[in-house]
N, CA, C and O atoms as a MOPAC input file, in Angstrom:
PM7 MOZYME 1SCF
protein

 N      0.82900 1    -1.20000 1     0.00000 1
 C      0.00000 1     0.00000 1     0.00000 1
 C      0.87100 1     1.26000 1     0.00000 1
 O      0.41400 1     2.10000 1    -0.77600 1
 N      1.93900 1     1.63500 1     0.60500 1
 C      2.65000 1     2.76100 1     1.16000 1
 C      3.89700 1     2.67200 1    -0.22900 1
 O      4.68800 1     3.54200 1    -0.59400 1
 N      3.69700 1     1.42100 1    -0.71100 1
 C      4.90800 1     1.61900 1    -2.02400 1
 C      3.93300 1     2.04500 1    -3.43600 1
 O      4.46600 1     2.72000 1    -4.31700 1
 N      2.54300 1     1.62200 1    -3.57200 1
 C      1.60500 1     1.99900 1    -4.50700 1
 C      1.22900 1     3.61700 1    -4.29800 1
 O      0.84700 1     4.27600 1    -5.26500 1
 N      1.40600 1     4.40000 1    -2.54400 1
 C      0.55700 1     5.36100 1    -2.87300 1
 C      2.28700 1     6.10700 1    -3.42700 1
 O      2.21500 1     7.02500 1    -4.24500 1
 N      4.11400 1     5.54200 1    -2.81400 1
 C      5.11600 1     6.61700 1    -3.03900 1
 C      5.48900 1     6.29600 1    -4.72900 1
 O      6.37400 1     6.93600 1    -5.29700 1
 N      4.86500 1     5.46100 1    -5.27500 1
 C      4.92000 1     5.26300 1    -6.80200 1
 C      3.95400 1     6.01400 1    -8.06100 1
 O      4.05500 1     5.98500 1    -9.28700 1
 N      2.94600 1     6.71700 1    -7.09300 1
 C      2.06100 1     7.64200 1    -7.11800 1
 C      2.70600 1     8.91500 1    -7.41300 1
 O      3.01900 1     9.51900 1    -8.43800 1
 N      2.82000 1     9.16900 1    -5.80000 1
 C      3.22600 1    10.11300 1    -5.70600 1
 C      4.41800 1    10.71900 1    -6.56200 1
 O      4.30200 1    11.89900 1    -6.89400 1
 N      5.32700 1    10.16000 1    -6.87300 1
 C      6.22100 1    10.26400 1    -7.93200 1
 C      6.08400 1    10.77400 1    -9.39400 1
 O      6.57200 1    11.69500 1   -10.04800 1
 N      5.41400 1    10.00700 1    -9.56100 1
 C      4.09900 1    10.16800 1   -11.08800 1
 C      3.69000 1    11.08100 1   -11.21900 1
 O      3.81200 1    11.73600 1   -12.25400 1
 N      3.02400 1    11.45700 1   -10.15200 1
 C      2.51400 1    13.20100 1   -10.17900 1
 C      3.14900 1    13.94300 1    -9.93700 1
 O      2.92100 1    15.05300 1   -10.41800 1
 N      4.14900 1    13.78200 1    -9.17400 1
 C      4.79900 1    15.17000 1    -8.16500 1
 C      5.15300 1    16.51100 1    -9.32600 1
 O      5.01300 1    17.69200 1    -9.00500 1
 N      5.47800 1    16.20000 1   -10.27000 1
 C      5.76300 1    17.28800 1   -11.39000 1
 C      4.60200 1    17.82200 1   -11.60100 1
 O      4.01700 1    18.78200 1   -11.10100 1
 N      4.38200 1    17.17300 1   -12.30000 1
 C      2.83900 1    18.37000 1   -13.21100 1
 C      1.98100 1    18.81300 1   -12.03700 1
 O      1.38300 1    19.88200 1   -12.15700 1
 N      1.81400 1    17.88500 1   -10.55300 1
 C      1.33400 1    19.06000 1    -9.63100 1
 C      1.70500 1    20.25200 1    -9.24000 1
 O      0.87600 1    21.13200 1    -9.00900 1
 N      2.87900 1    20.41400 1    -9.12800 1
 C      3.91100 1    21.01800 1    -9.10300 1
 C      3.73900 1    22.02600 1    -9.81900 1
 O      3.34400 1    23.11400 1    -9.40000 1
 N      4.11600 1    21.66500 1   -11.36400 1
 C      4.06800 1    23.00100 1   -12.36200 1
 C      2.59100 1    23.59100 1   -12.36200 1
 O      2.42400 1    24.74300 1   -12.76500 1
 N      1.57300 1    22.87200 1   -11.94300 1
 C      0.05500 1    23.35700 1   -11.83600 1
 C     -0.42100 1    24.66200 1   -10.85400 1
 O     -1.28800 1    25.52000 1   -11.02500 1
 N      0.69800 1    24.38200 1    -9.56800 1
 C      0.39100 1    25.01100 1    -8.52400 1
 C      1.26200 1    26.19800 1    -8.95100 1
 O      0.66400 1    27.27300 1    -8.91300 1
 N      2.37400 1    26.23900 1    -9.29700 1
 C      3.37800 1    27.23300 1    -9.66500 1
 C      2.65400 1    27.72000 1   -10.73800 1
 O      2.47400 1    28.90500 1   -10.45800 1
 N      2.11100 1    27.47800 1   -11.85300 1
 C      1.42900 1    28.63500 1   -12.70900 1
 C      0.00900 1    29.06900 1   -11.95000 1
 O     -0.40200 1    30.19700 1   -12.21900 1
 N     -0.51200 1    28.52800 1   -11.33100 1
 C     -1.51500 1    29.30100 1   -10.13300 1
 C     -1.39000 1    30.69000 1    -9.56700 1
 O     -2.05800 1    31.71800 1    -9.68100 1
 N      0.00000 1    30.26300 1    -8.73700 1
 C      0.44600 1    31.26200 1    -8.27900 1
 C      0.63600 1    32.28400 1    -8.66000 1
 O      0.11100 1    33.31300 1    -8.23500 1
 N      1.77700 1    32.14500 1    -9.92600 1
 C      2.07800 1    32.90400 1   -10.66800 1
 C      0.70100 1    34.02300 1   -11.41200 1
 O      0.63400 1    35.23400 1   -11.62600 1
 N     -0.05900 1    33.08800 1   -11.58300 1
 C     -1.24500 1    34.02900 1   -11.83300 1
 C     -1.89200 1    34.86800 1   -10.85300 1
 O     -2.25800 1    36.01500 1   -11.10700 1
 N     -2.01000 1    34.39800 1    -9.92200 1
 C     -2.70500 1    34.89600 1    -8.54000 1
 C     -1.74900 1    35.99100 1    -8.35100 1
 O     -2.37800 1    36.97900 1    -7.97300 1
 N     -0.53400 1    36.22700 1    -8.45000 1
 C      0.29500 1    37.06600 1    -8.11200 1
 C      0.51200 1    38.33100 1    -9.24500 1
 O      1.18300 1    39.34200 1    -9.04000 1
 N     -0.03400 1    38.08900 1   -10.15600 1
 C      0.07100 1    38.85300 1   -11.42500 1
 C     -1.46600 1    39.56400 1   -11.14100 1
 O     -1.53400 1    40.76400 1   -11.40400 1
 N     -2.29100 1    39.11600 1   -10.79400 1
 C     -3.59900 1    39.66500 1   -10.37500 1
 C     -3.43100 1    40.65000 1    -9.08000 1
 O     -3.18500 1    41.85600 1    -9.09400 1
 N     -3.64900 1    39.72800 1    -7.88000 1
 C     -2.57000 1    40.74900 1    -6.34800 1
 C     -1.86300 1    41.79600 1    -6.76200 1
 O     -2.36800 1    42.91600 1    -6.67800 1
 N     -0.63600 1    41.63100 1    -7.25600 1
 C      0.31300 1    42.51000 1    -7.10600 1
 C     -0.01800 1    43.26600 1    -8.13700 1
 O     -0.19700 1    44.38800 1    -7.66200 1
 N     -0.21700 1    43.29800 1    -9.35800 1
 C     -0.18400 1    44.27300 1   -10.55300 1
 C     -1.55400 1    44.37200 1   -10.77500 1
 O     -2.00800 1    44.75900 1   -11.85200 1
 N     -2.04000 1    44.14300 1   -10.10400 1
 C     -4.01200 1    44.64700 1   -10.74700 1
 C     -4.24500 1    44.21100 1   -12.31000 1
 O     -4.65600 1    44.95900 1   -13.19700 1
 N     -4.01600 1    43.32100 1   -12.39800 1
 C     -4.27000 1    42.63200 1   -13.48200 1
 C     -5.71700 1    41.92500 1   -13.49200 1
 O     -5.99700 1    40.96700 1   -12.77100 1
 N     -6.59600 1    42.53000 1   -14.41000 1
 C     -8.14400 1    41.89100 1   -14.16600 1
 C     -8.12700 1    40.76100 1   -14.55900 1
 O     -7.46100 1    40.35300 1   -15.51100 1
 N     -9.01300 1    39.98800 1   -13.72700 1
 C     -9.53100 1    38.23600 1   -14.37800 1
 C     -9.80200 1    38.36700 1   -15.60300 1
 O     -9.15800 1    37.61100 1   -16.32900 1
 N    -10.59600 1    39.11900 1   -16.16100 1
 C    -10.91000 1    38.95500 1   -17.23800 1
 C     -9.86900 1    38.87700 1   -18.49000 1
 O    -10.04100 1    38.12300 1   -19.44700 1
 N     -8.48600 1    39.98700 1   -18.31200 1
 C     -7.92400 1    39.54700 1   -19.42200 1
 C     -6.87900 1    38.22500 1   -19.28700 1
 O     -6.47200 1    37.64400 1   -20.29300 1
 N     -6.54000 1    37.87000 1   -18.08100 1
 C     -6.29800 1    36.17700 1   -17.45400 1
 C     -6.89300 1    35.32500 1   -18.06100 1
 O     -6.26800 1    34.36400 1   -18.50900 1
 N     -8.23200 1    35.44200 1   -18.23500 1
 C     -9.22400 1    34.57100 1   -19.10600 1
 C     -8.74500 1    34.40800 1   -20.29800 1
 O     -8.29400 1    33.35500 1   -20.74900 1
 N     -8.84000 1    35.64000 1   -20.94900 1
 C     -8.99100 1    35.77800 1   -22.56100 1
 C     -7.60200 1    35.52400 1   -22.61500 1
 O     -7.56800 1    35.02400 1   -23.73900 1
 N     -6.35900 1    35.50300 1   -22.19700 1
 C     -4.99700 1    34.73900 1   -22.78000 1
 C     -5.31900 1    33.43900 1   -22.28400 1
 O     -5.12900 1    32.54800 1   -23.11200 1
 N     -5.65900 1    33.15200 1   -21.41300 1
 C     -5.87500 1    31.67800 1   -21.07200 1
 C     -6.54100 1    31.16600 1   -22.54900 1
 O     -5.84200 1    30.56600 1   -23.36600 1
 N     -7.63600 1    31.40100 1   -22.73800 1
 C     -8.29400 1    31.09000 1   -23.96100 1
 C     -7.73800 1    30.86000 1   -25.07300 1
 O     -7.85900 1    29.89200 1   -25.82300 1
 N     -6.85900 1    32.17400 1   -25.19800 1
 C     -6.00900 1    32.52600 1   -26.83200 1
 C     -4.82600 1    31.32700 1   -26.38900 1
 O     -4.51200 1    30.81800 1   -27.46500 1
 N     -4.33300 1    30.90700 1   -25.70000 1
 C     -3.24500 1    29.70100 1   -25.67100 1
 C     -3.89300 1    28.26500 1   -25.77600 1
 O     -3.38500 1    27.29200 1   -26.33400 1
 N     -5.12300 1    28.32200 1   -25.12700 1
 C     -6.00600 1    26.73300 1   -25.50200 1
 C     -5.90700 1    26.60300 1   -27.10700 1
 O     -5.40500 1    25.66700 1   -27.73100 1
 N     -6.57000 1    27.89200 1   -27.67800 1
 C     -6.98700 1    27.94800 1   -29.05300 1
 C     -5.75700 1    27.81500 1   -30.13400 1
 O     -5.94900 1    27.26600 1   -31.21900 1
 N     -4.54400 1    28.33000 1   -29.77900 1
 C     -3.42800 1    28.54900 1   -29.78200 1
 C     -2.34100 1    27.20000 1   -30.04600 1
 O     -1.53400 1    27.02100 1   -30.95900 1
 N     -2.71100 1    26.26600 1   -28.74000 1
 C     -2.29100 1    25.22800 1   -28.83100 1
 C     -3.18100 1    24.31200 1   -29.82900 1
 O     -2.63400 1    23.72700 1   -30.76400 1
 N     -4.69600 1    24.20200 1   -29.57500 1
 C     -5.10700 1    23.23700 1   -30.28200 1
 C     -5.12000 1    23.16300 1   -32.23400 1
 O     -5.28200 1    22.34200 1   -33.13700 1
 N     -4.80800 1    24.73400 1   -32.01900 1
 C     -4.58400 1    24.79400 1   -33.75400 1
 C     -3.01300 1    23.93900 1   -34.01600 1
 O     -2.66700 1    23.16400 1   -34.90800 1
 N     -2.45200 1    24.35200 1   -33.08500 1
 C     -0.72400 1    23.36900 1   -33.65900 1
 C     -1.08900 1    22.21000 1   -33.85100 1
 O     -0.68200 1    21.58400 1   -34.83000 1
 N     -1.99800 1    21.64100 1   -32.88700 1
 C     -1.78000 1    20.05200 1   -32.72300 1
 C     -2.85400 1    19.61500 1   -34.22500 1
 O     -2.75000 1    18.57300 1   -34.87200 1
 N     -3.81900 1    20.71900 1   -34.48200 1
 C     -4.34000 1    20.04100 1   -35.65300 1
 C     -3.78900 1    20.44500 1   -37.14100 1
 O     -4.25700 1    20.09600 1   -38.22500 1
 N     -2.89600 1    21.10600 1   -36.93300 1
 C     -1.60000 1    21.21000 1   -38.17000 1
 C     -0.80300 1    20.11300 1   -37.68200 1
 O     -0.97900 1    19.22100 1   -38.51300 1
 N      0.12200 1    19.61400 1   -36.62300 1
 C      0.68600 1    17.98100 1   -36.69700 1
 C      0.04400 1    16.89500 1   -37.23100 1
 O      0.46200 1    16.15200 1   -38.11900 1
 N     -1.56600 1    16.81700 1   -36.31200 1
 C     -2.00000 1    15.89600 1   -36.91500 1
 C     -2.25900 1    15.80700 1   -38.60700 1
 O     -2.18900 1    14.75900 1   -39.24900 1
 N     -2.58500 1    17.20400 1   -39.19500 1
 C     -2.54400 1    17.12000 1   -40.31900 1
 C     -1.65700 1    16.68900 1   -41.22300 1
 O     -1.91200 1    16.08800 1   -42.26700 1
 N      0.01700 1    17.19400 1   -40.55300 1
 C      1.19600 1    16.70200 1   -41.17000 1
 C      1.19100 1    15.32100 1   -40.69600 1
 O      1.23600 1    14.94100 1   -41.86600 1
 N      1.18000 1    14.41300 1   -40.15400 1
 C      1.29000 1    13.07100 1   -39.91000 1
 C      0.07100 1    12.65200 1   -40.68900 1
 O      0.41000 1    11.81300 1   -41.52400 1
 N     -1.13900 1    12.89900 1   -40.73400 1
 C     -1.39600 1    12.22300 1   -41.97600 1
 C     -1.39100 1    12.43400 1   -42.88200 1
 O     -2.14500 1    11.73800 1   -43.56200 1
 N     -0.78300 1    13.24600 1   -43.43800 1
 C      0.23100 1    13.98600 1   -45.37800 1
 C      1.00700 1    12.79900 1   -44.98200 1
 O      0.31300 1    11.89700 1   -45.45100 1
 N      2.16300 1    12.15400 1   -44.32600 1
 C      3.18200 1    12.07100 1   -44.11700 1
 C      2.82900 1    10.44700 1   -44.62600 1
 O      3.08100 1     9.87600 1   -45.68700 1
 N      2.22000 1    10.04000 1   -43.53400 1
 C      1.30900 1     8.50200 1   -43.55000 1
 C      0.88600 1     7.96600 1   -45.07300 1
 O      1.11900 1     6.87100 1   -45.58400 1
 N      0.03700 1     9.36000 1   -45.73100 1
 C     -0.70400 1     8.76400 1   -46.68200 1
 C      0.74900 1     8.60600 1   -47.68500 1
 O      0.89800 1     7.51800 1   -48.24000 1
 N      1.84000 1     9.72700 1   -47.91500 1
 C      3.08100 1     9.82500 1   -48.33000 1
 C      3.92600 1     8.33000 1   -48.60400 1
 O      4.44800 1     7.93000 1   -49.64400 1
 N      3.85100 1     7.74700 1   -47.39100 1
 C      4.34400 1     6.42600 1   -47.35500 1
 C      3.59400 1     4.88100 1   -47.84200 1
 O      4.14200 1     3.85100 1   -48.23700 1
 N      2.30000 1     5.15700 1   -47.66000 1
 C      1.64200 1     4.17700 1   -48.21600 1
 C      1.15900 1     3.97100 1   -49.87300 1
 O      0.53500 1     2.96600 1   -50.21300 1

């Protein structure tokens, strides 16, 4: 039990980690510099949108690439 939950814990310890640290980092950009939620939001947004366009230009190039080979 105590080796399943520190084999766990391991697994996660990063990306909890980097989760809580960009938290902060936000929370502190709000606090300290009066930075409104709202434009927090709208870059939050523009990087979702941001990212998911790359990944559907890869996926697009992997299957150019795929059909390329077959």
């Amino acid at each position: 039990m105590v080796k399943q939950f520190i084999k766990a814990y391991k697994r996660y310890r990063t990306p909890v980690l980097a989760v809580l640290a960009t938290v902060m980092l936000v929370c502190s950009a709000v606090w300290s510099f009066d930075v409104p939620w709202q434009d927090i939001a709208e870059y939050l947004l523009l990087c979702v949108v941001g990212v998911g366009f790359i990944a559907l230009l890869a996926a697009a190039l992997v299957f150019v690439i795929h059909k390329l080979k077959a």
